[in-house]
Protein backbone atom coordinates (compact mmCIF):
# COMPACT_ATOMS: atom_id res chain seq x y z
CA MET A 1 -46.68 30.26 -50.57
CA LYS A 2 -45.78 27.71 -53.24
CA THR A 3 -44.67 24.16 -52.56
CA GLU A 4 -41.22 23.05 -53.69
CA ALA A 5 -42.78 21.13 -56.58
CA GLN A 6 -44.63 24.27 -57.69
CA LYS A 7 -41.43 26.30 -57.43
CA LYS A 8 -39.53 23.74 -59.54
CA LYS A 9 -42.20 23.99 -62.22
CA LEU A 10 -42.07 27.79 -62.07
CA ALA A 11 -38.26 27.72 -62.29
CA LEU A 12 -38.39 25.72 -65.54
CA GLN A 13 -40.96 28.14 -67.00
CA LEU A 14 -38.86 31.15 -66.05
CA ILE A 15 -35.73 29.57 -67.51
CA GLU A 16 -37.41 28.97 -70.87
CA ARG A 17 -38.99 32.44 -71.06
CA LEU A 18 -35.74 34.20 -70.18
CA LYS A 19 -33.81 32.07 -72.70
CA LYS A 20 -36.07 33.34 -75.45
CA GLU A 21 -35.84 36.94 -74.24
CA TYR A 22 -32.06 36.98 -73.69
CA PRO A 23 -30.59 34.21 -75.88
CA GLU A 24 -27.06 35.58 -75.82
CA ALA A 25 -26.92 36.53 -72.15
CA GLY A 26 -23.55 36.02 -70.49
CA CYS A 27 -21.14 37.65 -68.10
CA THR A 28 -20.94 41.41 -68.69
CA LEU A 29 -17.39 41.63 -67.37
CA ASP A 30 -14.81 41.54 -70.19
CA TYR A 31 -12.08 38.92 -69.85
CA ASP A 32 -10.05 36.54 -72.01
CA ASN A 33 -8.38 34.63 -69.20
CA ALA A 34 -9.60 33.16 -65.92
CA TRP A 35 -7.34 35.33 -63.76
CA LYS A 36 -8.69 38.45 -65.42
CA LEU A 37 -12.24 37.50 -64.45
CA LEU A 38 -10.98 36.97 -60.92
CA VAL A 39 -9.61 40.52 -60.90
CA SER A 40 -12.73 42.03 -62.50
CA VAL A 41 -15.20 40.36 -60.18
CA ARG A 42 -13.32 41.75 -57.17
CA LEU A 43 -13.38 45.23 -58.70
CA ALA A 44 -17.10 44.93 -59.47
CA ALA A 45 -18.12 45.12 -55.82
CA GLN A 46 -20.17 48.33 -55.50
CA CYS A 47 -19.09 49.35 -58.99
CA THR A 48 -20.66 48.92 -62.43
CA ASP A 49 -19.33 46.28 -64.78
CA ALA A 50 -19.02 48.95 -67.47
CA ARG A 51 -16.62 50.98 -65.36
CA VAL A 52 -14.64 47.90 -64.37
CA ASN A 53 -14.20 46.99 -68.04
CA VAL A 54 -12.62 50.40 -68.69
CA ILE A 55 -10.34 50.37 -65.65
CA VAL A 56 -8.93 46.89 -66.18
CA GLU A 57 -7.69 47.89 -69.61
CA LYS A 58 -5.42 50.45 -67.92
CA LEU A 59 -4.42 47.91 -65.27
CA TYR A 60 -3.39 45.29 -67.81
CA GLU A 61 -1.47 47.79 -69.93
CA LYS A 62 0.90 48.18 -67.01
CA PHE A 63 0.60 44.67 -65.52
CA PRO A 64 -0.17 42.23 -68.34
CA ASP A 65 -0.08 38.93 -66.46
CA VAL A 66 -0.33 37.25 -63.06
CA LYS A 67 3.39 37.47 -62.41
CA ALA A 68 3.45 41.20 -63.12
CA LEU A 69 0.57 41.87 -60.69
CA ALA A 70 2.12 39.59 -58.08
CA GLY A 71 5.43 41.38 -58.44
CA THR A 72 4.14 44.92 -57.96
CA THR A 73 2.67 46.48 -54.80
CA ALA A 74 -0.89 46.93 -53.63
CA GLU A 75 -0.28 50.68 -53.70
CA GLU A 76 0.57 50.63 -57.42
CA ILE A 77 -2.54 48.60 -58.15
CA GLU A 78 -4.66 50.96 -56.05
CA ALA A 79 -3.46 53.98 -58.00
CA ILE A 80 -5.04 52.53 -61.15
CA ILE A 81 -8.20 50.91 -59.76
CA ARG A 82 -9.22 53.77 -57.44
CA PRO A 83 -12.11 54.89 -59.71
CA CYS A 84 -13.82 51.54 -58.95
CA GLY A 85 -14.18 52.50 -55.29
CA LEU A 86 -12.87 50.72 -52.20
CA GLY A 87 -9.48 50.93 -53.82
CA LYS A 88 -7.33 50.04 -50.83
CA SER A 89 -9.09 46.81 -49.91
CA LYS A 90 -9.58 45.74 -53.52
CA ALA A 91 -5.93 46.37 -54.37
CA ARG A 92 -4.80 44.46 -51.30
CA ASP A 93 -6.96 41.47 -52.20
CA ILE A 94 -5.97 41.46 -55.87
CA HIS A 95 -2.28 41.68 -55.05
CA ALA A 96 -2.49 38.90 -52.44
CA CYS A 97 -4.58 36.75 -54.77
CA MET A 98 -2.14 37.10 -57.67
CA LYS A 99 0.79 36.22 -55.41
CA ILE A 100 -0.97 33.01 -54.40
CA LEU A 101 -1.74 32.14 -58.03
CA ASP A 102 1.87 32.80 -58.99
CA GLU A 103 3.44 30.94 -56.11
CA GLN A 104 1.05 28.02 -55.60
CA TYR A 105 -0.81 27.47 -58.88
CA GLN A 106 1.75 28.28 -61.63
CA GLY A 107 -0.27 31.37 -62.51
CA LYS A 108 -3.46 29.37 -63.06
CA VAL A 109 -6.82 29.81 -61.35
CA PRO A 110 -7.81 26.77 -59.26
CA ASP A 111 -10.80 24.87 -60.61
CA THR A 112 -12.50 23.79 -57.37
CA PHE A 113 -15.00 25.81 -55.40
CA ASP A 114 -13.25 25.28 -52.07
CA ALA A 115 -9.88 26.35 -53.46
CA LEU A 116 -11.39 29.50 -54.93
CA LEU A 117 -12.99 30.41 -51.61
CA LYS A 118 -9.56 30.36 -49.96
CA LEU A 119 -8.29 33.12 -52.27
CA PRO A 120 -8.24 36.66 -50.82
CA GLY A 121 -11.38 38.62 -51.67
CA VAL A 122 -13.21 35.67 -53.19
CA GLY A 123 -16.64 34.90 -51.73
CA ARG A 124 -19.34 32.47 -52.79
CA LYS A 125 -20.71 34.77 -55.51
CA SER A 126 -17.30 35.21 -57.12
CA ALA A 127 -16.40 31.54 -56.80
CA ASN A 128 -19.67 30.51 -58.44
CA LEU A 129 -19.11 32.97 -61.28
CA ILE A 130 -15.66 31.50 -61.94
CA MET A 131 -16.93 27.94 -61.71
CA GLY A 132 -19.77 28.59 -64.16
CA ASP A 133 -18.16 30.93 -66.69
CA VAL A 134 -14.58 29.66 -66.74
CA PHE A 135 -14.91 25.97 -65.91
CA HIS A 136 -18.48 25.44 -67.14
CA LYS A 137 -19.50 23.66 -63.97
CA PRO A 138 -22.84 24.04 -62.15
CA ALA A 139 -23.09 27.46 -60.48
CA ILE A 140 -25.60 29.77 -58.85
CA VAL A 141 -24.47 33.42 -58.73
CA THR A 142 -26.58 35.27 -56.18
CA ASP A 143 -25.91 38.93 -56.93
CA THR A 144 -28.33 41.71 -56.06
CA HIS A 145 -30.36 41.25 -59.26
CA CYS A 146 -30.75 37.52 -58.68
CA ILE A 147 -31.85 37.99 -55.07
CA ARG A 148 -34.37 40.72 -55.93
CA LEU A 149 -35.89 38.90 -58.90
CA VAL A 150 -36.23 35.41 -57.44
CA ASN A 151 -38.04 36.94 -54.46
CA ARG A 152 -40.37 38.95 -56.70
CA MET A 153 -41.01 36.00 -58.99
CA GLY A 154 -41.81 33.64 -56.14
CA LEU A 155 -38.90 31.19 -56.28
CA VAL A 156 -37.92 32.16 -52.73
CA ASP A 157 -40.01 33.74 -50.01
CA GLY A 158 -38.52 36.81 -48.38
CA ILE A 159 -34.94 35.46 -48.30
CA THR A 160 -32.26 38.10 -48.84
CA VAL A 161 -29.11 36.46 -47.41
CA PRO A 162 -27.07 35.51 -50.51
CA LYS A 163 -25.98 32.07 -49.29
CA LYS A 164 -29.53 31.16 -48.22
CA VAL A 165 -30.87 32.25 -51.62
CA GLU A 166 -28.16 30.20 -53.32
CA MET A 167 -29.00 27.10 -51.27
CA ALA A 168 -32.70 27.51 -52.03
CA LEU A 169 -32.07 27.84 -55.77
CA TRP A 170 -29.85 24.75 -55.89
CA LYS A 171 -32.99 22.76 -55.03
CA LEU A 172 -35.02 24.33 -57.85
CA ILE A 173 -32.74 25.05 -60.81
CA PRO A 174 -31.33 22.21 -62.96
CA PRO A 175 -27.52 22.28 -62.46
CA ALA A 176 -26.80 22.80 -66.15
CA GLU A 177 -29.05 25.89 -66.23
CA GLY A 178 -27.91 27.71 -63.10
CA SER A 179 -25.10 29.89 -64.45
CA ASP A 180 -26.93 31.11 -67.55
CA PHE A 181 -30.17 31.61 -65.61
CA CYS A 182 -28.38 33.94 -63.20
CA HIS A 183 -26.83 35.90 -66.08
CA ARG A 184 -30.27 36.34 -67.61
CA LEU A 185 -31.62 37.59 -64.30
CA VAL A 186 -28.94 40.31 -64.40
CA TYR A 187 -30.07 41.40 -67.88
CA HIS A 188 -33.72 41.30 -66.87
CA GLY A 189 -33.02 43.12 -63.61
CA ARG A 190 -31.21 45.93 -65.39
CA GLU A 191 -33.65 46.39 -68.23
CA VAL A 192 -37.08 45.48 -66.85
CA CYS A 193 -37.33 44.34 -63.24
CA THR A 194 -35.38 47.29 -61.92
CA ALA A 195 -34.52 48.20 -58.34
CA ARG A 196 -34.48 52.00 -58.34
CA THR A 197 -37.70 52.52 -60.26
CA LYS A 198 -40.99 50.66 -60.37
CA PRO A 199 -40.49 47.49 -62.45
CA TYR A 200 -41.55 47.80 -66.09
CA CYS A 201 -44.14 45.04 -65.78
CA ASP A 202 -45.90 46.10 -68.97
CA ARG A 203 -42.97 44.81 -71.02
CA CYS A 204 -41.96 41.87 -68.84
CA CYS A 205 -41.69 38.49 -70.57
CA VAL A 206 -42.59 36.62 -67.38
CA ARG A 207 -45.36 38.91 -66.17
CA ASP A 208 -47.98 36.20 -66.14
CA LEU A 209 -45.72 33.93 -64.10
CA CYS A 210 -44.55 36.49 -61.57
CA ALA A 211 -45.80 36.09 -58.01
CA ARG A 212 -45.52 39.81 -57.24
CA GLU A 213 -46.45 41.58 -60.44
CA GLY A 214 -45.97 45.30 -60.16
CA VAL A 215 -44.46 45.23 -56.66
């Protein structure tokens, strides 16, 4: 098991390698406004980003802004977003969230972590994504790819609870690098260090650094 100093050194090496491998890595959810990312990240639970990107186009054709979504019903939202799965709960959260934005924030998305966490359907992962991608503030997004890869690579040791992984990474990753590092882990997790098949270690850019090569 590595010391914290060793893990910090490893983190910097991983950051640099992944930067070279995925220089343009960013959020794979399409959005041109903060509230749209808020909607998409809620829809992305147990659904692919690619599917979410298709479905939200239909949603925004009918409801083009926060006020329109706030003014409709959860049932109307559900009818459009059903292909993303968990339609009833997602529609309820999106509708309630948009009503709060409309009534309390003049249609804007709040720019503090604590305020984001108070919005319906917004957990730590979603709040961090918004903070990093929209407001360009330090963020650690612990999605399934991040959790799997940082365990395999040796940055954390057998930790799978998202908040605990996040807290561990805050100690290791320079604040300015956190958001982009997590995005690059998503790319690497999809293309190389996969979950459903054996990882493609033969074409891994961090193979020599990885604590669990081939596991």
